[in-house]
Amino acid sequence: MRVVIAEDSVLLREGLTRLLTDRGHDVVAGVGDGDALIKTITELADRDELPDVVVADVRMPPTHTDEGVRAAVQLRKAHPGLGVLVLSQYVEERYATELLADSSRGVGYLLKDRVAEVREFVDAVVRVAQGGTALDPEVVAQLLGRSRKQDVLAALTPREREVLGLMAEGRTNSAIARQLVVSDGAVEKHVSNIFLKLGLAQSDADHRRVLAVLTYLNS
C-alpha cells in the first residue's frame, strides 16, 4: 500500500509513518499543509504514481480550520480512485458531511484517539485504500443521531439502526452478528430490510452498504 500523510505535527506525522512502514506499507510522502498535499498528489499523478490512500488531518496551516478536509475533497474530485482517510480531534459533522457527500467509496473519518489503537487504525487505512469505508463509531453515532430526525429513516427499527451503525463502521455481516450475538441469517435479514426501507436498489451491493448510512445526506 502506498500512502501520503498530511499532518502539521511533525511528531504525529513521523509516528504515523513509523506505524505504517513497520507493517510493510510505503509512505511515499509526508507534508504539513493542504497546499503541499495537493501539490504532492498532483505531481505523483503526473508521473502516474498516484498513491492508494491519503491520510490527512482535518485542520492544518495556515488557519487551522478546514484546510485538510478541503484539500481532501478537492483531491477526491480530481482523482476519484484515491482513498482519503481524514483524522480529527473532535467529531465535526460539517466536515464529515462535506467529505462523504460526493462519493461512498474509499472514504474514512477517524478521531485521532483511534490512532492509539494501532491495529484498528492500520486496518482502517488499508480498508480505505481498497475502496472501503472507515467511520469512527463516534462519527457514526452523531451522524445517525442527526439522521433520525429525517423522515427517510423513520421506518427503521432500533435494531436496524444499530445494524446500520455497525455497517457504517465497516463491519461485515459476520462481525455484526458476533457483536450483537445473533445469527448471520438474522443480520442478513436486517440488512435486507434496511435496503428495502431506504429504497436502495439491488444493483451494486457494496455501494448500498455505505449509501444506507449516507442516505440522509441527500434528504
Backbone as CSV, one residue per row, in Angstrom:
resi,resn,N_x,N_y,N_z,CA_x,CA_y,CA_z,C_x,C_y,C_z
1,MET,0.840,-1.192,0.000,0.000,0.000,0.000,0.878,1.246,0.000
2,ARG,0.578,2.200,-0.894,1.341,3.439,-0.980,0.526,4.565,-0.354
3,VAL,1.145,5.303,0.578,0.420,6.263,1.403,1.108,7.628,1.363
4,VAL,0.299,8.700,1.363,0.796,10.051,1.592,0.138,10.553,2.878
5,ILE,0.944,11.122,3.772,0.447,11.620,5.054,0.524,13.139,5.076
6,ALA,-0.590,13.763,5.447,-0.639,15.225,5.583,-1.002,15.564,7.025
7,GLU,-0.024,16.041,7.778,-0.215,16.335,9.205,0.824,17.375,9.611
8,ASP,0.360,18.506,10.196,1.308,19.581,10.502,2.150,19.283,11.732
9,SER,1.701,18.393,12.606,2.520,17.998,13.746,3.584,17.004,13.281
10,VAL,4.827,17.436,13.329,5.920,16.582,12.862,5.965,15.289,13.662
11,LEU,5.732,15.389,14.967,5.786,14.208,15.822,4.726,13.184,15.419
12,LEU,3.497,13.641,15.204,2.428,12.721,14.813,2.670,12.193,13.409
13,ARG,3.144,13.066,12.514,3.415,12.618,11.140,4.460,11.516,11.121
14,GLU,5.512,11.702,11.892,6.552,10.676,11.947,6.042,9.404,12.618
15,GLY,5.169,9.582,13.613,4.607,8.418,14.280,3.729,7.596,13.348
16,LEU,2.884,8.276,12.563,2.035,7.578,11.597,2.889,6.870,10.549
17,THR,3.946,7.551,10.117,4.852,6.945,9.131,5.464,5.669,9.672
18,ARG,5.895,5.713,10.915,6.515,4.535,11.532,5.510,3.385,11.671
19,LEU,4.283,3.715,12.114,3.254,2.685,12.254,3.026,1.939,10.941
20,LEU,2.966,2.687,9.860,2.644,2.083,8.564,3.840,1.366,7.950
21,THR,5.014,1.976,8.034,6.190,1.343,7.436,6.590,0.079,8.193
22,ASP,6.388,0.065,9.504,6.701,-1.136,10.278,5.836,-2.318,9.868
23,ARG,4.703,-2.022,9.242,3.797,-3.083,8.792,3.887,-3.314,7.295
24,GLY,4.975,-2.829,6.689,5.262,-3.150,5.304,4.682,-2.222,4.264
25,HIS,4.075,-1.121,4.697,3.482,-0.189,3.745,4.491,0.897,3.379
26,ASP,4.276,1.538,2.248,5.222,2.517,1.712,4.649,3.925,1.848
27,VAL,5.204,4.721,2.763,4.806,6.121,2.895,5.664,6.924,1.921
28,VAL,5.055,7.328,0.812,5.828,7.943,-0.276,6.067,9.425,-0.055
29,ALA,5.275,10.063,0.836,5.485,11.485,1.108,4.784,11.856,2.413
30,GLY,5.350,12.873,3.079,4.729,13.446,4.269,4.779,14.954,4.158
31,VAL,3.628,15.617,4.320,3.552,17.071,4.146,2.850,17.681,5.355
32,GLY,2.954,19.035,5.472,2.438,19.694,6.653,1.301,20.658,6.441
33,ASP,0.795,20.794,5.206,-0.354,21.681,4.984,-1.123,21.245,3.742
34,GLY,-2.317,21.815,3.573,-3.197,21.414,2.486,-2.643,21.705,1.111
35,ASP,-2.027,22.870,0.935,-1.465,23.217,-0.382,-0.367,22.235,-0.777
36,ALA,0.477,21.889,0.191,1.554,20.932,-0.101,0.983,19.564,-0.446
37,LEU,-0.134,19.201,0.193,-0.768,17.923,-0.108,-1.263,17.891,-1.548
38,ILE,-1.970,18.934,-1.952,-2.485,18.987,-3.323,-1.338,18.976,-4.327
39,LYS,-0.288,19.743,-4.061,0.861,19.795,-4.962,1.524,18.432,-5.078
40,THR,1.692,17.748,-3.955,2.350,16.441,-3.948,1.541,15.408,-4.727
41,ILE,0.236,15.356,-4.475,-0.602,14.384,-5.173,-0.649,14.678,-6.668
42,THR,-0.710,15.961,-7.025,-0.725,16.341,-8.440,0.559,15.892,-9.137
43,GLU,1.693,16.109,-8.482,2.972,15.709,-9.068,3.071,14.190,-9.201
44,LEU,2.613,13.462,-8.186,2.632,11.998,-8.257,1.716,11.497,-9.374
45,ALA,0.538,12.115,-9.506,-0.397,11.710,-10.559,0.189,11.973,-11.936
46,ASP,0.889,13.090,-12.079,1.513,13.416,-13.370,2.562,12.382,-13.756
47,ARG,3.161,11.746,-12.744,4.156,10.709,-13.012,3.533,9.312,-13.020
48,ASP,2.191,9.287,-12.997,1.464,8.016,-12.956,1.857,7.210,-11.715
49,GLU,2.049,7.916,-10.592,2.427,7.274,-9.334,1.454,7.651,-8.219
50,LEU,0.181,7.772,-8.561,-0.826,8.138,-7.577,-0.827,7.123,-6.428
51,PRO,-0.809,7.584,-5.176,-0.818,6.634,-4.055,-2.173,5.959,-3.917
52,ASP,-2.246,4.954,-3.065,-3.509,4.270,-2.819,-4.414,5.066,-1.878
53,VAL,-3.785,5.794,-0.948,-4.577,6.485,0.060,-3.820,7.677,0.633
54,VAL,-4.578,8.701,0.995,-4.051,9.869,1.702,-4.609,9.848,3.117
55,VAL,-3.736,10.052,4.106,-4.160,10.220,5.497,-3.918,11.678,5.848
56,ALA,-4.996,12.426,6.137,-4.853,13.874,6.318,-5.574,14.363,7.566
57,ASP,-4.949,15.307,8.257,-5.595,15.984,9.378,-6.654,16.929,8.813
58,VAL,-7.803,17.029,9.498,-8.844,17.961,9.058,-8.333,19.396,9.104
59,ARG,-7.645,19.747,10.189,-7.197,21.129,10.387,-5.691,21.230,10.220
60,MET,-5.285,22.108,9.292,-3.857,22.316,9.045,-3.601,23.789,8.771
61,PRO,-2.318,24.204,8.724,-1.985,25.604,8.467,-2.536,26.051,7.097
62,PRO,-2.744,27.374,6.920,-2.329,28.430,7.862,-3.373,28.784,8.928
63,THR,-4.653,28.478,8.712,-5.682,28.932,9.657,-6.081,27.863,10.671
64,HIS,-5.664,26.623,10.428,-6.013,25.504,11.311,-7.533,25.365,11.477
65,THR,-8.254,25.542,10.371,-9.706,25.338,10.403,-10.065,24.111,9.566
66,ASP,-10.147,24.297,8.239,-10.603,23.185,7.399,-9.706,22.911,6.198
67,GLU,-8.449,23.363,6.268,-7.561,23.193,5.105,-7.411,21.730,4.690
68,GLY,-7.280,20.859,5.659,-7.062,19.451,5.348,-8.239,18.811,4.649
69,VAL,-9.442,19.025,5.181,-10.610,18.398,4.573,-10.941,19.033,3.234
70,ARG,-10.712,20.346,3.086,-10.940,20.971,1.781,-10.000,20.399,0.731
71,ALA,-8.743,20.184,1.108,-7.787,19.560,0.184,-8.233,18.146,-0.159
72,ALA,-8.734,17.408,0.846,-9.189,16.035,0.616,-10.362,15.995,-0.361
73,VAL,-11.323,16.896,-0.173,-12.485,16.948,-1.076,-12.038,17.294,-2.491
74,GLN,-11.119,18.257,-2.617,-10.617,18.647,-3.940,-9.902,17.491,-4.626
75,LEU,-9.105,16.753,-3.854,-8.353,15.638,-4.427,-9.277,14.507,-4.857
76,ARG,-10.331,14.247,-4.086,-11.263,13.189,-4.458,-11.991,13.524,-5.760
77,LYS,-12.287,14.800,-5.970,-12.939,15.211,-7.215,-11.986,15.059,-8.396
78,ALA,-10.711,15.373,-8.169,-9.727,15.278,-9.248,-9.297,13.838,-9.501
79,HIS,-9.280,13.024,-8.442,-8.815,11.633,-8.548,-9.801,10.720,-7.804
80,PRO,-10.913,10.362,-8.437,-11.963,9.578,-7.759,-11.479,8.252,-7.185
81,GLY,-10.423,7.694,-7.730,-9.932,6.414,-7.234,-9.014,6.517,-6.025
82,LEU,-8.718,7.740,-5.595,-7.810,7.959,-4.465,-8.554,7.802,-3.148
83,GLY,-8.080,6.914,-2.289,-8.674,6.774,-0.966,-8.255,7.930,-0.075
84,VAL,-9.177,8.395,0.756,-8.886,9.512,1.652,-9.389,9.181,3.047
85,LEU,-8.479,9.203,4.013,-8.822,8.996,5.419,-8.443,10.253,6.180
86,VAL,-9.421,10.954,6.752,-9.113,12.169,7.490,-9.151,11.890,8.986
87,LEU,-8.308,12.604,9.714,-8.214,12.485,11.166,-8.653,13.801,11.798
88,SER,-9.388,13.707,12.890,-9.884,14.909,13.554,-9.806,14.728,15.063
89,GLN,-9.572,15.835,15.772,-9.521,15.777,17.231,-10.914,15.550,17.809
90,TYR,-11.922,16.125,17.135,-13.301,16.006,17.601,-14.189,15.644,16.413
91,VAL,-15.412,15.199,16.709,-16.376,14.928,15.643,-16.906,16.264,15.129
92,GLU,-16.667,16.535,13.858,-17.137,17.772,13.246,-18.051,17.384,12.080
93,GLU,-19.368,17.441,12.328,-20.333,16.916,11.369,-20.221,17.586,10.006
94,ARG,-20.003,18.885,10.000,-19.966,19.588,8.713,-18.853,19.044,7.832
95,TYR,-17.683,18.808,8.425,-16.561,18.308,7.642,-16.796,16.863,7.213
96,ALA,-17.361,16.065,8.104,-17.660,14.678,7.744,-18.650,14.630,6.596
97,THR,-19.682,15.472,6.668,-20.692,15.511,5.613,-20.089,15.953,4.296
98,GLU,-19.237,16.985,4.338,-18.617,17.502,3.120,-17.767,16.438,2.446
99,LEU,-17.036,15.684,3.236,-16.163,14.656,2.677,-16.962,13.492,2.106
100,LEU,-18.024,13.094,2.793,-18.757,11.889,2.423,-19.842,12.117,1.384
101,ALA,-20.206,13.373,1.138,-21.373,13.641,0.309,-21.190,13.222,-1.151
102,ASP,-20.014,13.381,-1.716,-19.832,13.182,-3.151,-19.637,11.731,-3.552
103,SER,-19.108,10.917,-2.679,-18.809,9.540,-3.054,-18.849,8.647,-1.830
104,SER,-19.179,7.380,-2.067,-19.321,6.460,-0.942,-18.171,5.472,-0.826
105,ARG,-17.196,5.545,-1.712,-16.122,4.567,-1.701,-14.780,5.218,-1.364
106,GLY,-13.937,4.467,-0.639,-12.593,4.944,-0.349,-12.563,6.166,0.540
107,VAL,-13.432,6.188,1.567,-13.523,7.339,2.463,-13.406,6.881,3.911
108,GLY,-12.695,7.653,4.714,-12.617,7.365,6.134,-12.580,8.635,6.946
109,TYR,-13.150,8.578,8.153,-13.125,9.716,9.072,-12.952,9.137,10.471
110,LEU,-11.773,9.335,11.049,-11.469,8.789,12.366,-11.067,9.891,13.331
111,LEU,-11.394,9.703,14.597,-10.862,10.584,15.627,-9.412,10.202,15.891
112,LYS,-8.613,11.193,16.261,-7.179,10.948,16.463,-6.915,9.947,17.587
113,ASP,-7.824,9.880,18.538,-7.653,8.905,19.613,-7.591,7.486,19.060
114,ARG,-8.214,7.267,17.905,-8.255,5.931,17.318,-6.873,5.492,16.838
115,VAL,-5.975,6.458,16.595,-4.632,6.118,16.141,-3.899,5.290,17.195
116,ALA,-4.234,5.529,18.461,-3.584,4.790,19.544,-3.915,3.305,19.492
117,GLU,-5.041,2.975,18.894,-5.411,1.574,18.711,-4.810,1.133,17.373
118,VAL,-3.543,0.783,17.408,-2.733,0.637,16.203,-3.344,-0.309,15.190
119,ARG,-3.756,-1.474,15.628,-4.295,-2.455,14.688,-5.545,-1.930,13.987
120,GLU,-6.455,-1.299,14.749,-7.672,-0.760,14.153,-7.352,0.356,13.171
121,PHE,-6.375,1.201,13.532,-6.018,2.298,12.644,-5.446,1.783,11.333
122,VAL,-4.487,0.871,11.400,-3.875,0.338,10.177,-4.917,-0.391,9.343
123,ASP,-5.796,-1.153,9.988,-6.869,-1.836,9.250,-7.759,-0.830,8.533
124,ALA,-8.029,0.305,9.177,-8.867,1.337,8.571,-8.186,1.939,7.350
125,VAL,-6.886,2.208,7.450,-6.153,2.766,6.312,-6.192,1.788,5.126
126,VAL,-5.969,0.517,5.415,-5.988,-0.495,4.358,-7.375,-0.580,3.736
127,ARG,-8.416,-0.566,4.572,-9.788,-0.678,4.060,-10.117,0.484,3.129
128,VAL,-9.735,1.696,3.515,-9.994,2.869,2.678,-9.191,2.781,1.384
129,ALA,-7.934,2.349,1.478,-7.094,2.210,0.290,-7.693,1.230,-0.707
130,GLN,-8.418,0.241,-0.200,-9.019,-0.771,-1.057,-10.417,-0.390,-1.534
131,GLY,-10.830,0.840,-1.250,-12.129,1.308,-1.725,-13.254,1.154,-0.737
132,GLY,-12.935,0.757,0.499,-13.959,0.599,1.518,-14.176,1.876,2.306
133,THR,-14.847,1.731,3.427,-15.197,2.871,4.269,-14.765,2.613,5.701
134,ALA,-14.288,3.656,6.367,-13.894,3.537,7.775,-14.374,4.778,8.510
135,LEU,-15.483,4.626,9.239,-16.020,5.738,10.009,-15.895,5.439,11.495
136,ASP,-15.377,6.409,12.234,-15.242,6.249,13.673,-16.619,6.030,14.295
137,PRO,-16.728,5.125,15.271,-18.029,4.906,15.916,-18.661,6.182,16.444
138,GLU,-17.841,7.139,16.938,-18.394,8.396,17.440,-18.975,9.223,16.299
139,VAL,-18.321,9.182,15.142,-18.838,9.894,13.975,-20.164,9.280,13.552
140,VAL,-20.198,7.951,13.492,-21.421,7.246,13.104,-22.554,7.601,14.062
141,ALA,-22.266,7.595,15.361,-23.301,7.880,16.357,-23.890,9.267,16.156
142,GLN,-23.037,10.255,15.887,-23.541,11.615,15.708,-24.305,11.761,14.406
143,LEU,-23.786,11.157,13.332,-24.471,11.272,12.051,-25.812,10.550,12.077
144,LEU,-25.842,9.387,12.712,-27.096,8.649,12.802,-28.065,9.353,13.744
145,GLY,-27.531,9.958,14.805,-28.393,10.707,15.705,-29.086,11.834,14.981
146,ARG,-28.351,12.524,14.129,-28.934,13.585,13.333,-29.891,13.028,12.300
147,SER,-29.536,11.881,11.729,-30.352,11.326,10.646,-31.700,10.840,11.142
148,ARG,-31.808,10.530,12.436,-33.095,10.053,12.941,-34.170,11.124,12.817
149,LYS,-33.748,12.372,12.674,-34.698,13.456,12.511,-35.264,13.487,11.091
150,GLN,-34.640,12.746,10.181,-35.068,12.745,8.795,-36.126,11.667,8.578
151,ASP,-37.195,12.033,7.868,-38.273,11.087,7.608,-37.792,9.851,6.884
152,VAL,-36.719,9.990,6.094,-36.261,8.880,5.277,-35.846,7.681,6.125
153,LEU,-35.429,7.914,7.356,-35.017,6.821,8.225,-36.060,6.479,9.288
154,ALA,-37.197,7.119,9.216,-38.197,6.935,10.264,-38.718,5.506,10.322
155,ALA,-38.658,4.796,9.194,-39.228,3.453,9.148,-38.324,2.397,9.777
156,LEU,-37.067,2.740,10.058,-36.140,1.750,10.608,-36.435,1.470,12.077
157,THR,-36.313,0.210,12.456,-36.462,-0.167,13.862,-35.176,0.162,14.615
158,PRO,-35.221,0.215,15.946,-33.990,0.455,16.717,-32.895,-0.555,16.390
159,ARG,-33.256,-1.827,16.221,-32.253,-2.851,15.892,-31.661,-2.601,14.519
160,GLU,-32.492,-2.188,13.554,-31.986,-1.897,12.208,-31.047,-0.698,12.235
161,ARG,-31.338,0.291,13.083,-30.424,1.430,13.213,-29.094,0.986,13.809
162,GLU,-29.166,0.048,14.747,-27.944,-0.473,15.362,-27.101,-1.211,14.324
163,VAL,-27.741,-2.033,13.509,-27.045,-2.744,12.435,-26.466,-1.746,11.444
164,LEU,-27.238,-0.714,11.123,-26.786,0.319,10.195,-25.526,1.007,10.701
165,GLY,-25.470,1.300,12.000,-24.281,1.919,12.577,-23.063,1.037,12.460
166,LEU,-23.227,-0.249,12.702,-22.105,-1.180,12.594,-21.672,-1.357,11.144
167,MET,-22.630,-1.326,10.213,-22.271,-1.367,8.793,-21.391,-0.183,8.425
168,ALA,-21.750,0.980,8.940,-21.000,2.195,8.611,-19.590,2.174,9.166
169,GLU,-19.373,1.407,10.240,-18.022,1.277,10.787,-17.168,0.332,9.936
170,GLY,-17.763,-0.256,8.903,-17.021,-1.145,8.021,-17.115,-2.602,8.416
171,ARG,-18.029,-2.953,9.341,-18.145,-4.341,9.797,-18.827,-5.209,8.740
172,THR,-18.378,-6.420,8.608,-19.048,-7.399,7.753,-20.280,-7.923,8.481
173,ASN,-21.140,-8.650,7.743,-22.319,-9.227,8.382,-21.927,-10.177,9.515
174,SER,-20.879,-10.956,9.296,-20.439,-11.897,10.332,-19.959,-11.161,11.573
175,ALA,-19.226,-10.065,11.369,-18.743,-9.280,12.504,-19.900,-8.638,13.259
176,ILE,-20.902,-8.184,12.521,-22.083,-7.595,13.161,-22.802,-8.658,13.992
177,ALA,-22.921,-9.860,13.426,-23.587,-10.953,14.146,-22.871,-11.252,15.457
178,ARG,-21.537,-11.274,15.429,-20.783,-11.528,16.653,-20.978,-10.406,17.667
179,GLN,-20.994,-9.169,17.180,-21.151,-8.021,18.073,-22.519,-8.032,18.757
180,LEU,-23.546,-8.372,18.002,-24.908,-8.334,18.533,-25.354,-9.675,19.121
181,VAL,-24.478,-10.686,18.985,-24.770,-12.034,19.493,-26.063,-12.555,18.870
182,VAL,-26.108,-12.517,17.542,-27.229,-13.073,16.785,-26.655,-13.893,15.634
183,SER,-27.507,-14.556,14.884,-27.042,-15.375,13.773,-26.727,-14.516,12.556
184,ASP,-25.899,-15.066,11.651,-25.611,-14.369,10.400,-26.896,-14.143,9.615
185,GLY,-27.794,-15.129,9.659,-29.054,-15.007,8.935,-29.901,-13.850,9.438
186,ALA,-29.885,-13.636,10.763,-30.650,-12.523,11.333,-30.104,-11.180,10.848
187,VAL,-28.766,-11.082,10.788,-28.154,-9.838,10.302,-28.493,-9.625,8.839
188,GLU,-28.407,-10.676,8.033,-28.736,-10.550,6.615,-30.169,-10.050,6.428
189,LYS,-31.080,-10.540,7.281,-32.471,-10.093,7.195,-32.589,-8.614,7.548
190,HIS,-31.875,-8.187,8.605,-31.903,-6.771,8.976,-31.349,-5.898,7.848
191,VAL,-30.237,-6.333,7.265,-29.613,-5.553,6.196,-30.551,-5.449,5.004
192,SER,-31.195,-6.547,4.641,-32.148,-6.534,3.528,-33.300,-5.575,3.806
193,ASN,-33.794,-5.588,5.055,-34.884,-4.685,5.421,-34.450,-3.223,5.347
194,ILE,-33.199,-2.955,5.762,-32.679,-1.583,5.692,-32.644,-1.108,4.247
195,PHE,-32.094,-1.946,3.364,-32.036,-1.572,1.952,-33.435,-1.323,1.402
196,LEU,-34.366,-2.194,1.760,-35.737,-2.082,1.253,-36.395,-0.797,1.747
197,LYS,-36.265,-0.513,3.048,-36.915,0.658,3.620,-36.300,1.968,3.135
198,LEU,-35.009,1.927,2.803,-34.351,3.144,2.306,-34.445,3.280,0.799
199,GLY,-35.078,2.300,0.160,-35.279,2.389,-1.284,-34.014,2.253,-2.094
200,LEU,-33.068,1.469,-1.597,-31.801,1.275,-2.303,-31.917,0.069,-3.219
201,ALA,-31.712,0.289,-4.493,-31.888,-0.765,-5.494,-30.896,-1.898,-5.280
202,GLN,-31.222,-3.058,-5.834,-30.410,-4.248,-5.603,-29.099,-4.230,-6.369
203,SER,-28.918,-3.321,-7.307,-27.665,-3.254,-8.054,-26.561,-2.703,-7.167
204,ASP,-25.356,-3.253,-7.341,-24.163,-2.779,-6.634,-24.318,-2.844,-5.117
205,ALA,-24.283,-4.066,-4.576,-24.497,-4.277,-3.143,-23.442,-3.593,-2.289
206,ASP,-22.197,-3.513,-2.772,-21.137,-2.891,-1.983,-21.457,-1.434,-1.713
207,HIS,-21.934,-0.716,-2.748,-22.260,0.682,-2.566,-23.442,0.839,-1.625
208,ARG,-24.374,-0.080,-1.666,-25.562,0.055,-0.845,-25.219,0.050,0.643
209,ARG,-24.211,-0.666,1.039,-23.854,-0.719,2.457,-23.486,0.670,2.975
210,VAL,-22.786,1.437,2.154,-22.406,2.784,2.573,-23.556,3.755,2.350
211,LEU,-24.235,3.635,1.216,-25.340,4.537,0.914,-26.451,4.442,1.950
212,ALA,-26.602,3.276,2.571,-27.611,3.108,3.604,-27.366,4.085,4.756
213,VAL,-26.081,4.306,5.084,-25.734,5.242,6.154,-25.819,6.692,5.678
214,LEU,-25.464,6.914,4.429,-25.339,8.288,3.939,-26.591,8.818,3.257
215,THR,-27.655,8.028,3.206,-28.871,8.460,2.517,-29.377,9.795,3.046
216,TYR,-29.262,10.001,4.351,-29.788,11.226,4.944,-29.108,12.467,4.386
217,LEU,-27.889,12.321,3.843,-27.170,13.478,3.316,-27.923,14.115,2.145
218,ASN,-28.674,13.281,1.437,-29.408,13.792,0.271,-30.867,14.096,0.590
219,SER,-31.240,14.000,1.854,-32.653,14.214,2.216,-32.891,15.672,2.584
